[in-house]
PDB file of C-alpha atoms in Angstrom:
ATOM      1  CA  UNK A  10      26.088  19.803  16.525  1.00  0.00           C
ATOM      2  CA  UNK A  11      27.168  17.843  13.486  1.00  0.00           C
ATOM      3  CA  UNK A  12      25.635  14.675  14.923  1.00  0.00           C
ATOM      4  CA  UNK A  13      22.294  16.356  15.590  1.00  0.00           C
ATOM      5  CA  UNK A  14      22.228  17.901  12.119  1.00  0.00           C
ATOM      6  CA  UNK A  15      23.055  14.522  10.561  1.00  0.00           C
ATOM      7  CA  UNK A  16      20.231  12.848  12.472  1.00  0.00           C
ATOM      8  CA  UNK A  17      17.785  15.627  11.554  1.00  0.00           C
ATOM      9  CA  UNK A  18      18.825  15.403   7.893  1.00  0.00           C
ATOM     10  CA  UNK A  19      18.212  11.643   7.937  1.00  0.00           C
ATOM     11  CA  UNK A  20      14.743  12.170   9.404  1.00  0.00           C
ATOM     12  CA  UNK A  21      13.917  14.772   6.731  1.00  0.00           C
ATOM     13  CA  UNK A  22      15.028  12.417   3.963  1.00  0.00           C
ATOM     14  CA  UNK A  23      12.867   9.653   5.441  1.00  0.00           C
ATOM     15  CA  UNK A  24       9.889  12.033   5.517  1.00  0.00           C
ATOM     16  CA  UNK A  25      10.423  12.891   1.850  1.00  0.00           C
ATOM     17  CA  UNK A  26      10.521   9.178   1.007  1.00  0.00           C
ATOM     18  CA  UNK A  27       7.252   8.597   2.872  1.00  0.00           C
ATOM     19  CA  UNK A  28       5.598  11.546   1.110  1.00  0.00           C
ATOM     20  CA  UNK A  29       6.743  10.183  -2.265  1.00  0.00           C
ATOM     21  CA  UNK A  30       5.199   6.813  -1.386  1.00  0.00           C
ATOM     22  CA  UNK A  31       1.893   8.430  -0.385  1.00  0.00           C
ATOM     23  CA  UNK A  32       0.814   8.871  -4.009  1.00  0.00           C
ATOM     24  CA  UNK A  33       0.127   5.630  -5.820  1.00  0.00           C
ATOM     25  CA  UNK A  34       0.759   5.522  -9.531  1.00  0.00           C
ATOM     26  CA  UNK A  35      -2.396   6.344 -11.504  1.00  0.00           C
ATOM     27  CA  UNK A  36      -3.894   3.572 -13.624  1.00  0.00           C
ATOM     28  CA  UNK A  37      -2.952   3.412 -17.303  1.00  0.00           C
ATOM     29  CA  UNK A  38      -4.932   5.839 -19.483  1.00  0.00           C
ATOM     30  CA  UNK A  39      -7.936   4.569 -21.477  1.00  0.00           C
ATOM     31  CA  UNK A  40      -5.966   5.104 -24.664  1.00  0.00           C
ATOM     32  CA  UNK A  41      -3.840   2.180 -23.494  1.00  0.00           C
ATOM     33  CA  UNK A  42      -6.282  -0.043 -21.620  1.00  0.00           C
ATOM     34  CA  UNK A  43      -9.039   0.046 -24.238  1.00  0.00           C
ATOM     35  CA  UNK A  44      -6.751  -1.240 -26.971  1.00  0.00           C
ATOM     36  CA  UNK A  45      -7.139  -5.029 -27.189  1.00  0.00           C
ATOM     37  CA  UNK A  46      -3.898  -6.988 -26.690  1.00  0.00           C
ATOM     38  CA  UNK A  47      -3.303 -10.756 -26.465  1.00  0.00           C
ATOM     39  CA  UNK A  48      -3.454 -12.050 -22.897  1.00  0.00           C
ATOM     40  CA  UNK A  49      -0.401 -14.273 -23.344  1.00  0.00           C
ATOM     41  CA  UNK A  50       1.692 -11.263 -24.395  1.00  0.00           C
ATOM     42  CA  UNK A  51       0.376  -8.889 -21.750  1.00  0.00           C
ATOM     43  CA  UNK A  52       0.436 -10.957 -18.561  1.00  0.00           C
ATOM     44  CA  UNK A  53       2.177 -14.083 -17.270  1.00  0.00           C
ATOM     45  CA  UNK A  54       0.858 -16.812 -14.951  1.00  0.00           C
ATOM     46  CA  UNK A  55       2.138 -17.144 -11.378  1.00  0.00           C
ATOM     47  CA  UNK A  56       2.922 -13.410 -11.245  1.00  0.00           C
ATOM     48  CA  UNK A  57       1.176 -10.867  -9.037  1.00  0.00           C
ATOM     49  CA  UNK A  58      -0.770  -8.353 -11.062  1.00  0.00           C
ATOM     50  CA  UNK A  59       0.538  -4.797 -10.823  1.00  0.00           C
ATOM     51  CA  UNK A  60      -1.504  -1.682 -11.564  1.00  0.00           C
ATOM     52  CA  UNK A  61       0.202  -1.322 -14.948  1.00  0.00           C
ATOM     53  CA  UNK A  62      -1.203  -4.697 -16.040  1.00  0.00           C
ATOM     54  CA  UNK A  63      -4.701  -4.442 -14.601  1.00  0.00           C
ATOM     55  CA  UNK A  64      -7.760  -3.002 -16.349  1.00  0.00           C
ATOM     56  CA  UNK A  65      -6.460  -3.947 -19.801  1.00  0.00           C
ATOM     57  CA  UNK A  66      -8.765  -5.251 -22.542  1.00  0.00           C
ATOM     58  CA  UNK A  67      -7.260  -8.590 -23.561  1.00  0.00           C
ATOM     59  CA  UNK A  68      -8.059 -11.343 -26.023  1.00  0.00           C
ATOM     60  CA  UNK A  69      -7.501 -15.074 -25.734  1.00  0.00           C
ATOM     61  CA  UNK A  70      -8.256 -18.263 -27.613  1.00  0.00           C
ATOM     62  CA  UNK A  71      -9.113 -21.525 -25.898  1.00  0.00           C
ATOM     63  CA  UNK A  72     -12.052 -23.363 -24.399  1.00  0.00           C
ATOM     64  CA  UNK A  73     -14.055 -23.496 -21.187  1.00  0.00           C
ATOM     65  CA  UNK A  74     -13.439 -26.476 -18.915  1.00  0.00           C
ATOM     66  CA  UNK A  75     -16.765 -28.324 -18.589  1.00  0.00           C
ATOM     67  CA  UNK A  76     -18.562 -28.867 -15.294  1.00  0.00           C
ATOM     68  CA  UNK A  77     -16.582 -26.317 -13.245  1.00  0.00           C
ATOM     69  CA  UNK A  78     -18.758 -23.203 -13.170  1.00  0.00           C
ATOM     70  CA  UNK A  79     -19.221 -21.362  -9.872  1.00  0.00           C
ATOM     71  CA  UNK A  80     -21.340 -18.447  -8.679  1.00  0.00           C
ATOM     72  CA  UNK A  81     -20.039 -15.322  -6.962  1.00  0.00           C
ATOM     73  CA  UNK A  82     -22.767 -13.549  -5.036  1.00  0.00           C
ATOM     74  CA  UNK A  83     -23.375  -9.926  -4.131  1.00  0.00           C
ATOM     75  CA  UNK A  84     -22.791  -8.563  -7.635  1.00  0.00           C
ATOM     76  CA  UNK A  85     -24.776  -5.556  -8.793  1.00  0.00           C
ATOM     77  CA  UNK A  86     -26.017  -5.255 -12.352  1.00  0.00           C
ATOM     78  CA  UNK A  87     -28.322  -2.383 -13.393  1.00  0.00           C
ATOM     79  CA  UNK A  88     -29.140  -1.707  -9.741  1.00  0.00           C
ATOM     80  CA  UNK A  89     -30.070  -5.319  -8.913  1.00  0.00           C
ATOM     81  CA  UNK A  90     -27.997  -7.652  -6.743  1.00  0.00           C
ATOM     82  CA  UNK A  91     -27.308 -11.094  -8.106  1.00  0.00           C
ATOM     83  CA  UNK A  92     -24.564 -13.515  -9.089  1.00  0.00           C
ATOM     84  CA  UNK A  93     -21.626 -13.688 -11.422  1.00  0.00           C
ATOM     85  CA  UNK A  94     -21.256 -16.919 -13.381  1.00  0.00           C
ATOM     86  CA  UNK A  95     -17.550 -17.775 -13.475  1.00  0.00           C
ATOM     87  CA  UNK A  96     -15.880 -20.604 -15.418  1.00  0.00           C
ATOM     88  CA  UNK A  97     -12.226 -21.592 -16.002  1.00  0.00           C
ATOM     89  CA  UNK A  98     -10.977 -20.859 -19.502  1.00  0.00           C
ATOM     90  CA  UNK A  99      -8.028 -22.924 -20.800  1.00  0.00           C
ATOM     91  CA  UNK A 100      -5.873 -20.387 -22.651  1.00  0.00           C
ATOM     92  CA  UNK A 101      -4.219 -21.615 -25.827  1.00  0.00           C
ATOM     93  CA  UNK A 102      -0.494 -20.900 -25.759  1.00  0.00           C
ATOM     94  CA  UNK A 103      -0.381 -20.245 -22.005  1.00  0.00           C
ATOM     95  CA  UNK A 104       2.638 -21.801 -20.264  1.00  0.00           C
ATOM     96  CA  UNK A 105       1.998 -24.975 -18.255  1.00  0.00           C
ATOM     97  CA  UNK A 106      -1.594 -25.157 -19.559  1.00  0.00           C
ATOM     98  CA  UNK A 107      -2.713 -22.339 -17.304  1.00  0.00           C
ATOM     99  CA  UNK A 108      -6.339 -21.310 -17.154  1.00  0.00           C
ATOM    100  CA  UNK A 109      -7.944 -18.005 -16.230  1.00  0.00           C
ATOM    101  CA  UNK A 110     -11.302 -17.448 -14.507  1.00  0.00           C
ATOM    102  CA  UNK A 111     -13.785 -15.756 -16.817  1.00  0.00           C
ATOM    103  CA  UNK A 112     -16.907 -13.909 -15.690  1.00  0.00           C
ATOM    104  CA  UNK A 113     -19.313 -15.130 -18.355  1.00  0.00           C
ATOM    105  CA  UNK A 114     -22.296 -13.082 -17.212  1.00  0.00           C
ATOM    106  CA  UNK A 115     -24.771 -12.181 -14.452  1.00  0.00           C
ATOM    107  CA  UNK A 116     -27.968 -13.785 -13.223  1.00  0.00           C
ATOM    108  CA  UNK A 117     -30.437 -12.659 -10.531  1.00  0.00           C
ATOM    109  CA  UNK A 118     -30.692 -15.939  -8.580  1.00  0.00           C
ATOM    110  CA  UNK A 119     -28.426 -18.777  -7.451  1.00  0.00           C
ATOM    111  CA  UNK A 120     -30.045 -21.232  -9.860  1.00  0.00           C
ATOM    112  CA  UNK A 121     -27.682 -23.594 -11.642  1.00  0.00           C
ATOM    113  CA  UNK A 122     -26.604 -21.764 -14.828  1.00  0.00           C
ATOM    114  CA  UNK A 123     -26.594 -23.325 -18.240  1.00  0.00           C
ATOM    115  CA  UNK A 124     -23.291 -24.921 -19.250  1.00  0.00           C
ATOM    116  CA  UNK A 125     -20.586 -22.760 -20.773  1.00  0.00           C
ATOM    117  CA  UNK A 126     -20.228 -22.918 -24.566  1.00  0.00           C
ATOM    118  CA  UNK A 127     -18.164 -25.874 -25.761  1.00  0.00           C
ATOM    119  CA  UNK A 128     -15.480 -26.045 -28.410  1.00  0.00           C
ATOM    120  CA  UNK A 129     -12.789 -23.668 -29.527  1.00  0.00           C
ATOM    121  CA  UNK A 130     -13.635 -20.068 -28.646  1.00  0.00           C
ATOM    122  CA  UNK A 131     -12.176 -16.586 -28.821  1.00  0.00           C
ATOM    123  CA  UNK A 132     -12.987 -14.069 -26.121  1.00  0.00           C
ATOM    124  CA  UNK A 133     -12.199 -10.474 -25.318  1.00  0.00           C
ATOM    125  CA  UNK A 134     -12.685  -8.845 -21.954  1.00  0.00           C
ATOM    126  CA  UNK A 135     -11.241  -6.702 -19.212  1.00  0.00           C
ATOM    127  CA  UNK A 136      -8.390  -8.166 -17.151  1.00  0.00           C
ATOM    128  CA  UNK A 137      -8.769  -7.523 -13.420  1.00  0.00           C
ATOM    129  CA  UNK A 138      -6.733  -8.544 -10.336  1.00  0.00           C
ATOM    130  CA  UNK A 139      -7.888 -11.324  -8.063  1.00  0.00           C
ATOM    131  CA  UNK A 140     -10.068 -10.445  -5.111  1.00  0.00           C
ATOM    132  CA  UNK A 141      -9.133 -11.296  -1.534  1.00  0.00           C
ATOM    133  CA  UNK A 142     -10.509 -14.582  -0.195  1.00  0.00           C
ATOM    134  CA  UNK A 143     -13.276 -14.415   2.408  1.00  0.00           C
ATOM    135  CA  UNK A 144     -13.552 -17.260   4.895  1.00  0.00           C
ATOM    136  CA  UNK A 145     -17.005 -18.664   5.489  1.00  0.00           C
ATOM    137  CA  UNK A 146     -18.719 -21.869   6.485  1.00  0.00           C
ATOM    138  CA  UNK A 147     -18.590 -24.653   3.933  1.00  0.00           C
ATOM    139  CA  UNK A 148     -21.620 -25.843   2.047  1.00  0.00           C
ATOM    140  CA  UNK A 149     -22.568 -22.484   0.499  1.00  0.00           C
ATOM    141  CA  UNK A 150     -23.873 -22.574  -3.059  1.00  0.00           C
ATOM    142  CA  UNK A 151     -21.879 -19.473  -4.030  1.00  0.00           C
ATOM    143  CA  UNK A 152     -18.707 -17.624  -3.125  1.00  0.00           C
ATOM    144  CA  UNK A 153     -18.514 -14.156  -1.516  1.00  0.00           C
ATOM    145  CA  UNK A 154     -15.491 -13.083  -3.587  1.00  0.00           C
ATOM    146  CA  UNK A 155     -13.762 -13.989  -6.813  1.00  0.00           C
ATOM    147  CA  UNK A 156     -10.542 -15.217  -5.260  1.00  0.00           C
ATOM    148  CA  UNK A 157      -8.273 -17.032  -7.696  1.00  0.00           C
ATOM    149  CA  UNK A 158      -6.520 -18.738  -4.768  1.00  0.00           C
ATOM    150  CA  UNK A 159      -9.821 -20.306  -3.699  1.00  0.00           C
ATOM    151  CA  UNK A 160     -10.858 -21.264  -7.221  1.00  0.00           C
ATOM    152  CA  UNK A 161      -7.519 -22.979  -7.885  1.00  0.00           C
ATOM    153  CA  UNK A 162      -8.280 -25.336  -5.004  1.00  0.00           C
ATOM    154  CA  UNK A 163     -11.861 -25.865  -6.165  1.00  0.00           C
ATOM    155  CA  UNK A 164     -11.025 -26.463  -9.821  1.00  0.00           C
ATOM    156  CA  UNK A 165      -7.644 -28.163  -9.221  1.00  0.00           C
ATOM    157  CA  UNK A 166      -6.065 -26.430 -12.225  1.00  0.00           C
ATOM    158  CA  UNK A 167      -3.208 -23.887 -12.552  1.00  0.00           C
ATOM    159  CA  UNK A 168      -4.386 -20.344 -13.126  1.00  0.00           C
ATOM    160  CA  UNK A 169      -3.369 -16.762 -13.797  1.00  0.00           C
ATOM    161  CA  UNK A 170      -3.533 -14.513 -10.708  1.00  0.00           C
ATOM    162  CA  UNK A 171      -6.391 -12.503 -12.156  1.00  0.00           C
ATOM    163  CA  UNK A 172      -9.657 -12.887 -14.016  1.00  0.00           C
ATOM    164  CA  UNK A 173     -11.354 -11.622 -17.152  1.00  0.00           C
ATOM    165  CA  UNK A 174     -14.805 -10.092 -17.389  1.00  0.00           C
ATOM    166  CA  UNK A 175     -15.909 -11.231 -20.839  1.00  0.00           C
ATOM    167  CA  UNK A 176     -17.197  -8.650 -23.283  1.00  0.00           C
ATOM    168  CA  UNK A 177     -17.476 -10.863 -26.362  1.00  0.00           C
ATOM    169  CA  UNK A 178     -17.188 -14.616 -26.889  1.00  0.00           C
ATOM    170  CA  UNK A 179     -17.326 -16.068 -30.406  1.00  0.00           C
ATOM    171  CA  UNK A 180     -16.977 -19.541 -31.870  1.00  0.00           C
ATOM    172  CA  UNK A 181     -14.832 -20.658 -34.768  1.00  0.00           C
ATOM    173  CA  UNK A 182     -17.764 -20.070 -37.096  1.00  0.00           C
ATOM    174  CA  UNK A 183     -18.056 -16.462 -35.943  1.00  0.00           C
ATOM    175  CA  UNK A 184     -21.331 -17.008 -34.067  1.00  0.00           C
ATOM    176  CA  UNK A 185     -21.743 -15.289 -30.713  1.00  0.00           C
ATOM    177  CA  UNK A 186     -21.269 -17.514 -27.674  1.00  0.00           C
ATOM    178  CA  UNK A 187     -21.475 -14.731 -25.111  1.00  0.00           C
ATOM    179  CA  UNK A 188     -23.655 -14.237 -22.063  1.00  0.00           C
ATOM    180  CA  UNK A 189     -26.978 -13.807 -23.844  1.00  0.00           C
ATOM    181  CA  UNK A 190     -26.549 -17.037 -25.791  1.00  0.00           C
ATOM    182  CA  UNK A 191     -26.800 -18.967 -22.500  1.00  0.00           C
ATOM    183  CA  UNK A 192     -29.461 -16.865 -20.762  1.00  0.00           C
ATOM    184  CA  UNK A 193     -27.139 -14.534 -18.830  1.00  0.00           C
ATOM    185  CA  UNK A 194     -26.941 -10.759 -18.691  1.00  0.00           C
ATOM    186  CA  UNK A 195     -23.648  -9.240 -19.895  1.00  0.00           C
ATOM    187  CA  UNK A 196     -21.397  -7.698 -17.254  1.00  0.00           C
ATOM    188  CA  UNK A 197     -19.987  -4.297 -18.135  1.00  0.00           C
ATOM    189  CA  UNK A 198     -16.864  -3.056 -16.345  1.00  0.00           C
ATOM    190  CA  UNK A 199     -15.546   0.344 -17.412  1.00  0.00           C
ATOM    191  CA  UNK A 200     -11.997   1.678 -17.133  1.00  0.00           C
ATOM    192  CA  UNK A 201     -10.710   2.819 -13.786  1.00  0.00           C
ATOM    193  CA  UNK A 202     -10.971   6.516 -12.846  1.00  0.00           C
ATOM    194  CA  UNK A 203      -7.786   8.445 -13.533  1.00  0.00           C
ATOM    195  CA  UNK A 204      -7.475  10.134 -10.129  1.00  0.00           C
ATOM    196  CA  UNK A 205      -4.153   9.567  -8.395  1.00  0.00           C
ATOM    197  CA  UNK A 206      -5.012   7.911  -5.052  1.00  0.00           C
ATOM    198  CA  UNK A 207      -3.393   9.021  -1.794  1.00  0.00           C
ATOM    199  CA  UNK A 208      -2.063   6.734   0.904  1.00  0.00           C
ATOM    200  CA  UNK A 209      -2.813   8.615   4.128  1.00  0.00           C
ATOM    201  CA  UNK A 210      -0.760   6.213   6.238  1.00  0.00           C
ATOM    202  CA  UNK A 211       2.418   7.198   4.384  1.00  0.00           C
ATOM    203  CA  UNK A 212       1.517  10.881   4.807  1.00  0.00           C
ATOM    204  CA  UNK A 213       1.142  10.336   8.566  1.00  0.00           C
ATOM    205  CA  UNK A 214       4.536   8.629   8.717  1.00  0.00           C
ATOM    206  CA  UNK A 215       6.095  11.495   6.753  1.00  0.00           C
ATOM    207  CA  UNK A 216       4.748  14.019   9.283  1.00  0.00           C
ATOM    208  CA  UNK A 217       6.157  11.885  12.095  1.00  0.00           C
ATOM    209  CA  UNK A 218       9.672  12.009  10.604  1.00  0.00           C
ATOM    210  CA  UNK A 219       9.451  15.814  10.339  1.00  0.00           C
ATOM    211  CA  UNK A 220       8.506  15.970  14.029  1.00  0.00           C
ATOM    212  CA  UNK A 221      11.444  13.718  14.896  1.00  0.00           C
ATOM    213  CA  UNK A 222      13.793  16.009  12.933  1.00  0.00           C
ATOM    214  CA  UNK A 223      12.504  19.037  14.838  1.00  0.00           C
ATOM    215  CA  UNK A 224      12.967  17.213  18.133  1.00  0.00           C
ATOM    216  CA  UNK A 225      16.582  16.374  17.240  1.00  0.00           C
ATOM    217  CA  UNK A 226      17.313  20.063  16.534  1.00  0.00           C
ATOM    218  CA  UNK A 227      15.531  21.122  19.741  1.00  0.00           C
ATOM    219  CA  UNK A 228      17.531  18.593  21.785  1.00  0.00           C
ATOM    220  CA  UNK A 229      20.794  19.954  20.315  1.00  0.00           C
ATOM    221  CA  UNK A 230      19.681  23.526  21.160  1.00  0.00           C
ATOM    222  CA  UNK A 231      18.923  22.606  24.773  1.00  0.00           C
ATOM    223  CA  UNK A 232      22.289  20.880  25.195  1.00  0.00           C
ATOM    224  CA  UNK A 233      24.148  23.914  23.790  1.00  0.00           C
ATOM    225  CA  UNK A 234      22.064  26.358  25.870  1.00  0.00           C
ATOM    226  CA  UNK A 235      22.638  24.414  29.089  1.00  0.00           C
ATOM    227  CA  UNK A 236      26.388  24.261  28.438  1.00  0.00           C
ATOM    228  CA  UNK A 237      26.505  27.997  27.708  1.00  0.00           C
ATOM    229  CA  UNK A 238      24.573  28.765  30.890  1.00  0.00           C
ATOM    230  CA  UNK A 239      26.982  26.669  32.957  1.00  0.00           C
ATOM    231  CA  UNK A 240      29.933  28.533  31.437  1.00  0.00           C
ATOM    232  CA  UNK A 241      28.329  31.886  32.335  1.00  0.00           C
ATOM    233  CA  UNK A 242      27.666  30.728  35.879  1.00  0.00           C
ATOM    234  CA  UNK A 243      31.263  29.521  36.296  1.00  0.00           C
ATOM    235  CA  UNK A 244      32.594  32.837  34.993  1.00  0.00           C
ATOM    236  CA  UNK A 245      30.318  34.753  37.367  1.00  0.00           C
ATOM    237  CA  UNK A 246      31.491  32.671  40.317  1.00  0.00           C
ATOM    238  CA  UNK A 247      35.147  33.292  39.458  1.00  0.00           C
ATOM    239  CA  UNK A 248      34.507  37.039  39.115  1.00  0.00           C
ATOM    240  CA  UNK A 249      32.729  37.134  42.471  1.00  0.00           C
ATOM    241  CA  UNK A 250      35.554  35.337  44.209  1.00  0.00           C
ATOM    242  CA  UNK A 251      38.125  37.658  42.650  1.00  0.00           C
ATOM    243  CA  UNK A 252      36.192  40.767  43.654  1.00  0.00           C
ATOM    244  CA  UNK A 253      35.457  40.202  47.351  1.00  0.00           C
ATOM    245  CA  UNK A 254      35.644  36.727  48.627  1.00  0.00           C
ATOM    246  CA  UNK A 255      39.244  35.765  47.897  1.00  0.00           C
ATOM    247  CA  UNK A 256      41.506  35.961  51.039  1.00  0.00           C
ATOM    248  CA  UNK A 257      44.072  38.816  50.969  1.00  0.00           C
ATOM    249  CA  UNK A 258      46.626  36.977  53.174  1.00  0.00           C
ATOM    250  CA  UNK A 259      47.068  35.038  56.464  1.00  0.00           C
ATOM    251  CA  UNK A 260      44.983  36.278  59.389  1.00  0.00           C
ATOM    252  CA  UNK A 261      46.847  37.223  62.641  1.00  0.00           C
ATOM    253  CA  UNK A 262      46.757  34.799  65.524  1.00  0.00           C
ATOM    254  CA  UNK A 263      44.052  35.773  67.987  1.00  0.00           C
ATOM    255  CA  UNK A 264      45.987  34.829  71.103  1.00  0.00           C
ATOM    256  CA  UNK A 265      48.910  37.211  70.385  1.00  0.00           C
ATOM    257  CA  UNK A 266      48.530  40.887  71.395  1.00  0.00           C
ATOM    258  CA  UNK A 267      48.704  43.434  68.662  1.00  0.00           C
ATOM    259  CA  UNK A 268      51.342  46.219  68.414  1.00  0.00           C
ATOM    260  CA  UNK A 269      48.746  48.795  69.444  1.00  0.00           C
ATOM    261  CA  UNK A 270      47.959  46.833  72.589  1.00  0.00           C
ATOM    262  CA  UNK A 271      51.638  46.622  73.524  1.00  0.00           C
ATOM    263  CA  UNK A 272      52.075  50.422  73.196  1.00  0.00           C
ATOM    264  CA  UNK A 273      49.038  51.011  75.379  1.00  0.00           C
ATOM    265  CA  UNK A 274      50.475  48.791  77.971  1.00  0.00           C
TER     266      UNK A 274
END
């Protein structure tokens, strides 16, 4: 009994753990993410981006690397599908001269965009996690996803494991060097919704552990019931033998005449 209860208790605890894992942590509130913080203080290179770091408005100083812009297709802007223009931004003060991909703006076609602004710049934008790479045939003029792992190989530079969608870009003289200054449409990315997402796979696993716990208790019940039934049957057999089937003594030999027979003779 104790073993079955211990197993069932373990299964219940595992189900509770799975249920606790089924609810992902909600994103940081807008009161936190919409406050601009320096990129170099908020996030480090060569580190996977957690939910607590994503969606933050960050600022950075540095310059775009010339001749390395790429297009990312399938991006919707005001209901139209087009291309993001992405360029590597060398972040001043970043360790090991790391860069970060910056979405400079949007354009409707895959035409070669105008070069990124040169010189020392300051930008602010929303920090987002890298997208998953999508394999495709080589020779395409654009990429299907903004995968930092792919862009590192294309640009041959170290990079943060995330990208920034630029809101504002200004030069040292305070003049705007944003999307519109180079013929692009600005890209607007709002804060994430505050709903707490559910992981249905963890919920399914939690239900499974509850079923396993119930099966362990049921198996213990069947073992105890079978043992009790065997004990009752053994007791009934012993009572039956004692009542009528147990021999009262040795039977007389059949080939010897009885006393009654002798008297009759």
